[in-house]
Coordinates of C-alpha atoms in Angstrom, one line a residue:
Chain A
M1 CA -13.8 -6.9 -49.4
S2 CA -10.5 -5.9 -47.4
G3 CA -9.9 -2.3 -45.5
T4 CA -11.2 0.6 -46.6
P5 CA -9.3 3.5 -48.3
A6 CA -11.5 6.0 -47.0
G7 CA -10.1 5.4 -43.8
A8 CA -6.6 4.1 -45.4
V9 CA -7.2 8.2 -46.7
R10 CA -7.4 9.8 -43.4
R11 CA -5.0 8.4 -41.8
T12 CA -1.9 9.5 -45.0
R13 CA -3.8 13.6 -44.8
S14 CA -3.8 13.5 -40.7
R15 CA 0.0 12.9 -40.5
R16 CA 0.8 15.0 -43.3
G17 CA -1.2 17.4 -42.0
P18 CA -3.9 20.0 -43.7
A19 CA -1.3 22.0 -45.2
H20 CA 0.1 19.5 -48.3
G21 CA -3.4 18.2 -48.8
T22 CA -5.8 20.0 -51.4
P23 CA -8.6 21.5 -49.1
R24 CA -11.1 19.3 -49.0
P25 CA -14.3 20.5 -50.0
W26 CA -16.7 17.5 -48.8
P27 CA -16.9 16.2 -45.6
D28 CA -15.7 11.9 -46.7
R29 CA -19.1 11.2 -45.3
S30 CA -21.1 12.9 -48.4
L31 CA -18.5 12.4 -51.3
P32 CA -19.6 8.2 -52.5
W33 CA -22.9 10.3 -52.1
I34 CA -21.6 13.4 -54.6
Y35 CA -21.0 10.9 -56.7
L36 CA -23.5 8.7 -56.8
A37 CA -26.2 11.5 -56.9
P38 CA -25.8 11.4 -60.9
A39 CA -26.8 8.2 -61.0
L40 CA -29.6 7.7 -59.1
L41 CA -30.8 11.2 -60.2
V42 CA -31.4 9.9 -63.3
L43 CA -32.2 6.2 -62.3
G44 CA -35.1 7.9 -59.8
G45 CA -35.9 9.7 -62.6
L46 CA -36.6 7.8 -65.1
L47 CA -36.4 3.9 -63.9
V48 CA -37.7 4.1 -60.5
Y49 CA -40.4 6.5 -60.6
P50 CA -41.5 5.0 -64.5
V51 CA -41.9 1.7 -62.8
W52 CA -44.1 3.9 -59.8
Q53 CA -46.1 5.1 -63.2
L54 CA -47.0 1.9 -65.0
G55 CA -48.2 0.3 -61.6
L56 CA -50.7 3.8 -61.4
I57 CA -51.8 3.9 -64.1
S58 CA -52.5 -0.2 -64.8
L59 CA -54.9 0.5 -61.9
L60 CA -56.6 3.2 -63.8
E61 CA -59.1 3.4 -66.4
Y62 CA -56.9 4.6 -68.7
T63 CA -57.8 5.3 -72.7
Q64 CA -57.5 7.8 -75.5
A65 CA -60.6 9.5 -73.7
Q66 CA -58.9 10.0 -70.4
V67 CA -55.6 11.4 -72.0
S68 CA -57.2 14.2 -74.4
G69 CA -59.0 15.0 -71.1
G70 CA -62.5 14.4 -72.9
E71 CA -63.5 12.0 -69.8
P72 CA -62.5 11.9 -66.1
T73 CA -59.7 9.4 -65.3
S74 CA -61.4 6.7 -63.2
F75 CA -59.5 3.9 -60.7
R76 CA -60.6 0.6 -61.9
G77 CA -58.8 -1.3 -59.3
L78 CA -57.6 -5.3 -60.4
G79 CA -60.1 -4.1 -63.2
N80 CA -57.5 -4.0 -66.3
Y81 CA -56.1 -7.8 -64.4
R82 CA -59.6 -9.1 -64.3
E83 CA -59.7 -7.5 -68.2
L84 CA -56.4 -9.1 -68.8
F85 CA -56.8 -12.2 -67.5
G86 CA -60.0 -13.2 -68.6
D87 CA -59.3 -12.4 -72.2
E88 CA -58.4 -15.9 -73.8
Q89 CA -56.1 -14.6 -76.3
F90 CA -54.2 -13.0 -73.7
R91 CA -53.7 -16.2 -71.8
Q92 CA -52.3 -17.6 -75.5
V93 CA -49.7 -14.9 -75.5
L94 CA -48.1 -15.3 -72.0
L95 CA -47.8 -18.8 -72.7
T96 CA -46.9 -18.2 -76.1
T97 CA -44.1 -15.7 -74.9
V98 CA -43.0 -17.7 -72.2
L99 CA -42.9 -21.1 -74.0
F100 CA -40.7 -19.0 -77.2
A101 CA -38.0 -16.9 -74.1
A102 CA -37.4 -20.4 -72.5
A103 CA -36.6 -21.6 -76.7
C104 CA -34.5 -18.5 -77.8
V105 CA -32.9 -18.1 -74.1
G106 CA -32.3 -22.9 -74.8
G107 CA -30.5 -22.3 -77.8
T108 CA -28.7 -19.5 -76.9
L109 CA -27.2 -20.9 -74.6
A110 CA -26.0 -24.2 -75.7
V111 CA -25.0 -22.5 -78.9
G112 CA -22.8 -19.7 -76.8
C113 CA -21.4 -22.0 -74.7
G114 CA -20.5 -25.2 -77.2
L115 CA -19.1 -23.0 -79.0
A116 CA -17.0 -21.5 -76.4
V117 CA -15.8 -25.1 -75.3
L118 CA -15.1 -25.0 -79.0
L119 CA -13.1 -22.0 -79.1
T120 CA -10.3 -22.9 -76.1
R121 CA -9.5 -26.6 -79.4
V122 CA -8.1 -24.7 -82.0
R123 CA -5.4 -22.6 -83.3
A124 CA -6.0 -18.4 -83.1
L125 CA -6.5 -18.2 -87.0
P126 CA -9.6 -20.5 -86.4
R127 CA -10.6 -18.7 -83.4
L128 CA -9.9 -14.5 -84.7
A129 CA -12.4 -16.4 -88.0
L130 CA -15.8 -17.0 -85.3
M131 CA -14.6 -14.8 -82.6
L132 CA -15.2 -11.9 -85.6
A133 CA -18.1 -13.5 -87.0
A134 CA -20.0 -14.1 -84.1
L135 CA -19.2 -10.2 -83.4
G136 CA -20.8 -9.1 -87.3
A137 CA -23.4 -10.9 -85.8
W138 CA -23.6 -9.1 -82.2
A139 CA -23.2 -6.0 -84.3
T140 CA -25.8 -6.0 -86.2
P141 CA -29.4 -4.1 -84.6
A142 CA -31.6 -6.0 -84.4
V143 CA -34.5 -4.4 -87.4
T144 CA -31.0 -4.8 -89.4
G145 CA -31.0 -8.8 -88.5
S146 CA -34.8 -9.8 -89.0
T147 CA -34.6 -7.7 -92.5
V148 CA -31.8 -10.1 -93.6
W149 CA -33.3 -13.2 -91.9
L150 CA -37.0 -12.4 -94.4
L151 CA -35.1 -12.1 -97.3
L152 CA -32.6 -15.5 -96.8
F153 CA -35.5 -17.4 -96.1
D154 CA -37.7 -15.5 -98.5
P155 CA -40.3 -17.9 -100.3
D156 CA -38.8 -16.0 -104.0
F157 CA -35.3 -15.4 -104.3
G158 CA -34.0 -16.3 -100.6
P159 CA -30.6 -18.5 -100.5
V160 CA -32.9 -20.7 -97.6
N161 CA -34.9 -22.2 -99.8
R162 CA -33.1 -23.6 -102.9
V163 CA -30.3 -25.3 -100.7
L164 CA -32.8 -26.9 -98.9
G165 CA -34.4 -27.4 -101.5
L166 CA -38.3 -26.3 -99.9
G167 CA -39.1 -24.6 -103.2
D168 CA -41.0 -21.4 -102.2
H169 CA -42.1 -22.3 -98.8
S170 CA -43.0 -19.6 -96.8
W171 CA -41.6 -19.3 -93.3
T172 CA -43.5 -16.7 -91.8
Y173 CA -46.9 -18.1 -93.5
G174 CA -47.3 -20.6 -89.8
R175 CA -47.4 -19.7 -86.3
Y176 CA -44.7 -21.9 -86.0
S177 CA -42.3 -22.6 -88.8
A178 CA -42.4 -17.9 -88.7
F179 CA -41.4 -18.6 -84.5
L180 CA -39.2 -20.8 -85.6
L181 CA -37.2 -18.2 -88.4
V182 CA -37.3 -15.5 -85.0
L183 CA -35.6 -18.2 -82.6
L184 CA -33.4 -18.7 -85.7
E185 CA -32.4 -14.7 -86.0
V186 CA -32.4 -14.5 -81.9
V187 CA -30.3 -17.2 -81.3
W188 CA -28.2 -15.6 -84.6
C189 CA -27.6 -12.7 -83.0
S190 CA -27.5 -12.9 -78.4
F191 CA -25.5 -16.2 -79.1
P192 CA -21.6 -14.2 -79.5
F193 CA -22.5 -12.1 -75.7
V194 CA -22.5 -15.8 -74.6
M195 CA -20.2 -17.4 -76.2
V196 CA -17.4 -13.5 -75.5
T197 CA -18.5 -14.2 -71.6
V198 CA -18.2 -17.8 -71.0
Y199 CA -14.6 -17.7 -73.1
A200 CA -13.4 -15.0 -71.0
G201 CA -14.6 -16.8 -68.2
I202 CA -12.8 -19.9 -69.3
R203 CA -9.8 -18.2 -69.9
A204 CA -8.8 -17.2 -67.1
V205 CA -9.4 -20.0 -65.0
P206 CA -5.6 -20.6 -64.8
S207 CA -4.0 -23.8 -67.1
E208 CA -2.5 -24.7 -63.7
V209 CA -5.7 -26.0 -62.6
L210 CA -6.6 -27.9 -65.3
E211 CA -3.2 -29.2 -66.4
A212 CA -2.8 -30.9 -62.6
A213 CA -6.6 -32.9 -63.0
A214 CA -5.3 -33.9 -66.2
L215 CA -2.4 -34.8 -64.4
D216 CA -4.6 -36.7 -61.6
G217 CA -6.5 -38.7 -64.2
A218 CA -9.5 -36.7 -64.8
S219 CA -11.8 -37.5 -68.0
Q220 CA -12.5 -34.9 -70.3
W221 CA -15.8 -34.5 -69.1
R222 CA -15.1 -35.6 -65.2
I223 CA -12.7 -31.9 -66.2
W224 CA -15.8 -29.9 -67.1
R225 CA -18.4 -31.2 -65.2
S226 CA -15.9 -31.3 -61.4
V227 CA -13.4 -27.8 -62.3
L228 CA -14.6 -25.7 -65.0
A229 CA -18.5 -25.3 -64.0
P230 CA -18.1 -25.0 -60.6
M231 CA -15.4 -22.2 -61.1
L232 CA -17.7 -20.7 -64.4
R233 CA -21.2 -21.0 -62.0
P234 CA -21.2 -16.9 -61.8
I235 CA -20.8 -16.2 -65.4
L236 CA -23.2 -18.6 -66.5
A237 CA -25.7 -16.9 -64.1
I238 CA -24.9 -13.8 -65.3
V239 CA -25.3 -14.5 -69.0
T240 CA -28.8 -16.9 -67.6
I241 CA -30.1 -14.1 -66.5
Q242 CA -29.2 -11.4 -69.6
S243 CA -30.5 -13.9 -71.7
V244 CA -34.2 -13.7 -70.0
I245 CA -34.2 -10.8 -69.8
W246 CA -33.0 -10.0 -73.4
D247 CA -35.6 -12.8 -74.7
F248 CA -38.0 -12.2 -72.3
K249 CA -38.8 -8.9 -74.0
V250 CA -38.4 -9.1 -78.1
F251 CA -40.3 -7.0 -79.8
T252 CA -38.2 -5.6 -82.6
Q253 CA -37.7 -9.0 -84.3
I254 CA -40.7 -10.4 -84.2
Y255 CA -42.7 -6.7 -85.1
V256 CA -40.8 -6.8 -87.9
M257 CA -40.1 -10.2 -89.1
T258 CA -43.9 -10.5 -88.6
N259 CA -45.8 -8.3 -89.1
G260 CA -46.8 -7.1 -86.0
G261 CA -47.7 -10.2 -84.4
G262 CA -48.1 -12.7 -87.6
I263 CA -51.5 -13.2 -89.3
A264 CA -54.2 -12.9 -87.3
G265 CA -52.4 -12.8 -84.6
Q266 CA -50.8 -15.8 -84.2
N267 CA -46.6 -14.9 -83.3
L268 CA -47.4 -12.5 -81.0
V269 CA -45.4 -12.1 -77.5
L270 CA -46.9 -9.7 -74.7
N271 CA -44.0 -6.1 -75.5
V272 CA -45.6 -6.5 -79.0
Y273 CA -49.5 -7.2 -77.5
A274 CA -48.3 -4.6 -75.3
Y275 CA -48.1 -2.1 -78.0
Q276 CA -50.6 -3.2 -79.8
R277 CA -53.3 -2.6 -76.8
A278 CA -51.7 1.1 -76.1
F279 CA -50.4 2.9 -79.0
A280 CA -52.4 1.3 -80.9
S281 CA -55.5 1.1 -79.6
S282 CA -54.9 3.9 -77.1
E283 CA -55.9 1.0 -74.1
Y284 CA -53.0 2.4 -72.2
G285 CA -54.1 0.9 -69.0
L286 CA -54.3 -2.1 -69.8
G287 CA -51.2 -2.5 -71.9
S288 CA -49.5 -0.6 -68.4
A289 CA -51.5 -3.7 -66.8
I290 CA -49.6 -6.2 -69.3
G291 CA -46.0 -4.6 -68.1
V292 CA -46.3 -4.9 -64.9
V293 CA -47.4 -9.2 -65.7
M294 CA -44.3 -8.9 -67.3
L295 CA -42.4 -7.0 -65.2
L296 CA -43.1 -9.2 -62.6
I297 CA -42.7 -12.3 -63.9
L298 CA -38.8 -11.4 -65.3
L299 CA -38.4 -10.5 -60.9
A300 CA -39.4 -14.1 -60.0
V301 CA -37.7 -15.9 -62.6
T302 CA -33.8 -14.0 -61.6
L303 CA -34.8 -13.4 -58.1
G304 CA -35.7 -17.2 -58.1
Y305 CA -32.4 -17.7 -60.4
L306 CA -30.2 -16.0 -57.8
R307 CA -31.9 -17.3 -54.5
L308 CA -30.9 -21.0 -56.7
L309 CA -27.0 -19.6 -56.9
R310 CA -26.7 -19.1 -52.7
R311 CA -28.0 -22.2 -51.8
Q312 CA -25.1 -24.2 -53.8
G313 CA -22.9 -21.7 -52.2
E314 CA -22.3 -18.4 -55.2
V315 CA -23.0 -14.7 -53.5
L316 CA -23.4 -12.9 -56.6
Chain B
M1 CA -2.8 -15.3 -70.2
K2 CA -2.4 -18.7 -72.4
P3 CA -5.3 -20.5 -73.4
V4 CA -6.1 -23.5 -72.7
R5 CA -4.8 -26.5 -75.2
V6 CA -3.2 -28.9 -73.5
L7 CA -5.6 -31.3 -72.9
V8 CA -6.6 -31.6 -76.6
R9 CA -6.0 -34.4 -78.4
R10 CA -5.0 -33.5 -82.2
P11 CA -7.6 -35.4 -84.4
W12 CA -9.8 -33.7 -82.4
R13 CA -8.0 -30.4 -83.0
A14 CA -8.2 -30.4 -86.9
A15 CA -12.2 -31.7 -86.6
A16 CA -12.7 -28.9 -84.0
E17 CA -11.0 -26.5 -86.1
A18 CA -12.8 -27.1 -88.6
S19 CA -15.9 -26.6 -87.9
A20 CA -15.3 -23.6 -86.1
L21 CA -13.9 -22.6 -89.4
L22 CA -17.2 -23.4 -90.5
V23 CA -19.3 -22.1 -87.5
A24 CA -17.6 -19.0 -88.5
A25 CA -19.3 -19.5 -92.3
V26 CA -22.2 -19.7 -91.1
V27 CA -22.9 -17.2 -89.2
A28 CA -21.3 -14.1 -91.4
F29 CA -23.0 -15.5 -94.7
P30 CA -26.1 -13.4 -93.5
L31 CA -24.1 -10.2 -92.7
Y32 CA -21.7 -11.5 -96.4
W33 CA -25.2 -11.5 -98.4
M34 CA -26.7 -8.4 -96.9
V35 CA -23.3 -6.8 -98.3
L36 CA -24.1 -8.8 -101.4
S37 CA -27.5 -7.6 -101.9
A38 CA -26.7 -4.0 -101.3
F39 CA -24.8 -4.0 -104.4
R40 CA -26.8 -5.8 -106.3
P41 CA -28.1 -4.9 -109.8
A42 CA -32.3 -4.4 -109.1
G43 CA -33.1 -7.3 -111.4
E44 CA -30.4 -9.6 -109.7
I45 CA -32.3 -9.9 -106.6
E46 CA -35.6 -10.6 -107.0
S47 CA -34.0 -13.2 -109.1
D48 CA -35.6 -17.0 -108.8
E49 CA -31.8 -18.2 -108.7
P50 CA -30.1 -15.9 -105.8
R51 CA -26.2 -16.6 -106.8
P52 CA -23.4 -15.8 -104.4
W53 CA -22.4 -13.6 -106.1
T54 CA -22.9 -10.7 -108.3
L55 CA -21.5 -9.8 -111.6
A56 CA -22.1 -6.1 -111.8
P57 CA -22.1 -4.7 -108.5
T58 CA -23.6 -1.2 -108.5
L59 CA -23.7 1.6 -106.5
D60 CA -27.8 1.9 -107.3
S61 CA -29.1 1.3 -103.9
F62 CA -26.9 3.5 -102.3
R63 CA -27.5 6.1 -104.2
R64 CA -31.6 5.7 -103.5
V65 CA -30.9 4.9 -99.9
F66 CA -28.9 8.6 -100.0
G67 CA -31.0 9.7 -102.4
Q68 CA -34.0 8.9 -100.2
Q69 CA -35.3 12.4 -97.7
D70 CA -33.4 12.6 -94.6
F71 CA -31.6 9.5 -94.0
G72 CA -27.9 11.3 -93.5
R73 CA -30.0 13.5 -90.8
Y74 CA -31.5 9.4 -89.5
F75 CA -27.5 8.4 -89.7
L76 CA -26.1 11.3 -87.2
N77 CA -29.3 11.3 -85.3
S78 CA -28.7 7.8 -84.4
L79 CA -24.4 8.9 -84.2
L80 CA -25.8 12.1 -81.7
V81 CA -28.3 9.3 -79.5
A82 CA -25.4 6.9 -79.3
G83 CA -22.8 8.6 -78.4
T84 CA -24.0 10.9 -75.4
V85 CA -25.5 7.8 -73.7
V86 CA -22.7 6.1 -74.3
I87 CA -20.6 8.8 -73.2
A88 CA -22.5 10.0 -70.2
S89 CA -23.1 5.6 -68.8
A90 CA -19.9 5.4 -69.1
L91 CA -19.5 8.8 -66.8
I92 CA -21.8 8.2 -64.7
A93 CA -20.9 4.1 -64.2
F94 CA -17.6 5.3 -62.9
L95 CA -18.4 7.5 -59.9
A96 CA -21.3 5.2 -59.3
A97 CA -18.6 2.3 -59.5
T98 CA -16.3 4.4 -57.6
A99 CA -18.6 4.9 -55.2
V100 CA -19.6 1.8 -53.9
T101 CA -16.0 -0.3 -54.3
R102 CA -14.0 2.1 -52.1
F103 CA -16.3 3.8 -50.1
R104 CA -17.4 2.5 -47.0
F105 CA -21.2 4.0 -45.5
R106 CA -24.5 3.7 -44.9
F107 CA -26.8 1.3 -47.1
R108 CA -24.3 0.5 -49.6
T109 CA -25.4 -2.9 -50.2
T110 CA -28.8 -2.3 -50.2
L111 CA -27.8 0.3 -53.6
L112 CA -25.6 -2.7 -55.1
I113 CA -29.0 -4.9 -54.5
L114 CA -31.2 -2.5 -55.8
F115 CA -28.6 -1.8 -58.9
L116 CA -28.5 -5.5 -59.6
V117 CA -33.2 -5.0 -59.6
A118 CA -33.0 -2.7 -62.0
Q119 CA -30.9 -4.3 -64.4
M120 CA -34.2 -6.7 -64.5
V121 CA -36.9 -4.1 -65.0
P122 CA -38.2 -4.9 -68.6
V123 CA -37.3 -1.6 -70.2
E124 CA -39.8 -1.8 -72.9
A125 CA -42.8 -2.3 -70.7
L126 CA -42.7 1.8 -69.2
T127 CA -42.9 2.5 -72.8
I128 CA -46.3 3.7 -71.5
P129 CA -45.0 5.8 -68.7
L130 CA -42.0 7.2 -70.2
F131 CA -44.4 8.5 -73.0
F132 CA -46.6 10.2 -70.7
L133 CA -43.5 11.6 -69.2
M134 CA -42.3 13.2 -72.3
R135 CA -45.7 13.7 -72.9
D136 CA -45.6 16.4 -70.2
A137 CA -42.2 17.5 -70.3
G138 CA -42.7 18.8 -73.7
R139 CA -40.2 15.9 -74.9
L140 CA -41.8 14.3 -78.3
N141 CA -40.5 14.3 -81.1
T142 CA -37.5 15.2 -79.6
L143 CA -34.2 13.0 -79.2
A144 CA -33.4 13.7 -75.7
S145 CA -36.9 11.2 -75.7
L146 CA -34.9 8.8 -76.9
I147 CA -31.2 10.0 -74.7
L148 CA -32.1 10.3 -71.3
P149 CA -34.1 6.7 -71.2
H150 CA -30.6 4.6 -72.4
I151 CA -28.9 6.6 -70.4
A152 CA -30.6 5.1 -67.1
F153 CA -31.4 1.7 -69.0
S154 CA -27.8 1.3 -69.2
L155 CA -26.4 2.3 -65.4
P156 CA -26.9 -0.9 -64.0
F157 CA -25.2 -3.5 -65.7
A158 CA -22.8 -0.9 -66.4
I159 CA -22.2 0.2 -62.4
W160 CA -21.9 -3.5 -61.9
M161 CA -19.8 -4.1 -64.7
L162 CA -17.4 -1.3 -63.6
R163 CA -17.7 -2.2 -60.3
G164 CA -14.8 -4.9 -60.6
F165 CA -12.4 -3.1 -62.3
V166 CA -13.2 -0.3 -60.1
K167 CA -12.0 -3.4 -57.4
A168 CA -9.2 -3.9 -59.2
V169 CA -7.0 -0.9 -58.4
P170 CA -4.7 -2.1 -55.5
E171 CA -5.5 0.9 -52.3
A172 CA -2.0 0.8 -52.2
L173 CA -1.8 2.8 -55.3
E174 CA -4.6 5.2 -54.1
E175 CA -2.8 5.1 -50.5
A176 CA 0.2 6.1 -52.8
A177 CA -0.7 8.7 -54.7
Y178 CA -2.0 10.8 -51.8
I179 CA 1.5 10.9 -50.0
D180 CA 2.3 12.0 -53.1
G181 CA 0.2 15.1 -53.2
A182 CA -2.5 14.2 -55.2
S183 CA -5.6 15.3 -54.5
R184 CA -8.5 12.8 -54.3
T185 CA -10.2 14.7 -57.9
R186 CA -7.1 13.6 -59.2
F187 CA -6.3 10.7 -58.2
M188 CA -9.9 9.9 -60.0
W189 CA -9.5 10.9 -62.9
R190 CA -5.6 10.8 -64.1
I191 CA -4.9 7.0 -62.2
L192 CA -7.7 5.6 -61.9
F193 CA -9.7 6.0 -64.7
P194 CA -6.9 5.3 -66.6
L195 CA -7.2 2.2 -65.0
V196 CA -11.0 0.8 -65.7
F197 CA -10.6 2.1 -69.2
P198 CA -10.9 -1.1 -70.6
G199 CA -13.9 -1.5 -68.6
L200 CA -15.5 1.1 -69.8
V201 CA -14.9 0.2 -72.8
A202 CA -16.8 -2.4 -72.3
T203 CA -19.7 -1.3 -70.5
S204 CA -19.5 0.7 -73.6
V205 CA -20.0 -1.9 -76.4
F206 CA -23.4 -2.7 -74.8
S207 CA -25.1 0.7 -73.9
F208 CA -23.9 1.7 -77.8
I209 CA -25.7 -1.4 -78.9
S210 CA -28.4 -1.0 -77.0
T211 CA -29.4 2.0 -78.4
W212 CA -28.4 1.7 -82.2
N213 CA -30.6 -1.1 -81.8
D214 CA -33.4 0.4 -80.1
F215 CA -36.7 0.2 -83.0
L216 CA -39.9 0.3 -80.2
F217 CA -39.2 4.0 -78.2
A218 CA -38.2 6.1 -81.5
K219 CA -41.1 4.6 -82.7
S220 CA -43.7 5.4 -80.3
F221 CA -41.8 8.7 -79.2
I222 CA -40.8 10.8 -82.0
I223 CA -44.6 9.8 -83.7
S224 CA -44.9 13.2 -85.6
D225 CA -42.1 15.6 -86.4
T226 CA -39.5 12.5 -88.4
S227 CA -36.6 15.1 -88.6
Q228 CA -35.9 13.4 -85.2
S229 CA -35.6 9.9 -86.0
T230 CA -33.1 7.1 -86.2
L231 CA -32.0 5.1 -88.1
P232 CA -34.2 1.7 -87.2
M233 CA -37.0 3.6 -88.7
A234 CA -35.8 4.8 -91.9
L235 CA -34.1 1.2 -92.4
L236 CA -37.6 0.7 -92.6
V237 CA -38.6 3.2 -95.5
F238 CA -37.5 0.8 -97.6
Y239 CA -39.4 -2.3 -96.3
D240 CA -43.2 -2.2 -96.9
P241 CA -43.6 -6.0 -96.1
D242 CA -46.1 -6.5 -98.9
D243 CA -43.5 -5.7 -101.4
P244 CA -40.3 -4.7 -99.8
D245 CA -37.1 -2.6 -102.1
W246 CA -34.9 -5.9 -101.4
G247 CA -32.3 -3.4 -102.5
G248 CA -32.7 -0.6 -101.2
V249 CA -33.0 -2.1 -96.8
M250 CA -30.1 -4.4 -97.8
A251 CA -28.2 -0.7 -98.2
A252 CA -29.6 0.9 -95.5
S253 CA -29.0 -1.8 -94.1
T254 CA -24.9 -2.2 -94.4
V255 CA -25.1 1.7 -93.8
M256 CA -26.7 1.1 -90.4
T257 CA -24.3 -2.1 -89.5
V258 CA -21.0 -0.4 -90.7
P259 CA -20.4 1.5 -88.2
V260 CA -21.4 -0.3 -85.4
L261 CA -18.4 -3.8 -87.1
I262 CA -16.2 -0.6 -86.9
F263 CA -17.5 -0.2 -83.2
F264 CA -17.3 -3.5 -82.3
V265 CA -13.9 -4.1 -84.6
L266 CA -11.6 -1.8 -82.8
V267 CA -12.4 -3.0 -79.3
Q268 CA -12.8 -6.4 -80.3
R269 CA -9.4 -6.7 -77.7
R270 CA -10.2 -4.7 -75.0
L271 CA -14.1 -6.4 -75.1
V272 CA -13.2 -9.8 -74.6
S273 CA -10.4 -8.3 -72.0
G274 CA -13.2 -6.7 -70.4
L275 CA -16.1 -8.8 -70.3
A276 CA -12.8 -11.7 -68.4
G277 CA -12.1 -8.6 -66.2
A278 CA -16.0 -8.4 -65.3
V279 CA -16.4 -11.9 -64.7
K280 CA -13.0 -12.6 -62.5
D281 CA -14.4 -10.7 -59.7

């Protein structure tokens, strides 16, 4: 960033003298903090403090008895974590969540980037059609999308089974087909963000650069790999991180489409599991510990990714 | 800016356009099916041979949805929550983005990194502490318990996105404004604000979507006073997993999706240019 507007302003003002300018009630030094105050207040109270509380509760024995005041709150140390990692079901859910999120992120990025490139290859009308359809999917709330996809894949009167000739095959019954159904819905409603962002990024690349590369005899693939991809890397970083964050904590789709985690919990992911433990079984300490595990995994993934980018010479 | 189309050879373009139209149809199909099912007479939805059209469109399902006690109220609640979050987070983020781009001060970089890290916090994981926070503040079962957290969660992303827009406004413009006798406040709201408005629109899309979509907080914080509930919860009144009222679900879904669709179509251009502006940074 070049120059400081604050400094520039100070010079201008002093030359003109205070009589002409409006009186400044605050000195320049505190002004940025005044602008930041509302944001810091809200973030401090509703993000930082809850994160701290989450960590704290995760170290406590905190169930309905403690919440209602029937029993004193006791410190468990890492007891909740030990209980979690000793639990076969939790380890299973953890692994499932990671794999499911990875599949969702992969699918979303592949579809989103592929269609973004496709958008640059077509004339205005098909582009508008695809853009509007994608905006429609993007605009669909998660609950709505979940129920609509359930209807589409309904064994008795969904059109998909008819078209595919699957008879009354139930998609939500089997573990993998239920996950596949949720995955399709998740990709459907989250690829538009990737598509629109990457498309905006490609459009921002000056066409002279691409023409020059083409004139120099670079192949399509070469142009993509050596010209576009490096210029798009910061955007790809943003959409990847956002997708990881969104898909790792999918709640609504799983909750609605598999009716709270599938038959015998076969489709549980961490978020739904934490909700069930905390609010259905009132095990708030355990639920918080699951929250902390999620938080740590997301932080690790994102920081690792940022470091990788920095090593490649990108400053985010 | 012209799209980069120079590189495409003709036969490929025809194939590309055909596949773009096909994909558009596939992507739009669920929405089509939703609206279609909302207008279908009850017997037709549950037919073994679903047809992609209806011969007897009816408003029965919509009547059932709006006849449902409080549905209109849920709708207003959702609008109120999302509207408040959008406006509040846009204003707060605008001030903060201005501070971190147009001033140099201690801890500026630290703050920027903190805003970045804050984006990664899985907000759903905070449901438990927020539940106790709202309970202790006596705010359970109020719209405030939905509004306040969503403002906080929208902020970090909004600040990062707006940063690019504020940065793009030339400093010469700021100096010129002061020379012309504008106060700092006047510059902020009369010059800077309109210039970064496309960015505000783009960020508002994200805060609107995440708030309008919210299901977990509504489910966890609005527990006894259902008159304070929002649309996602109202929708599930019709969705009994064992015996769903598909007509009702699809009509409610349509009612819930259409405002967002209108909003998206209205801001479509600004959204794309907004994202372009944010990613250029």
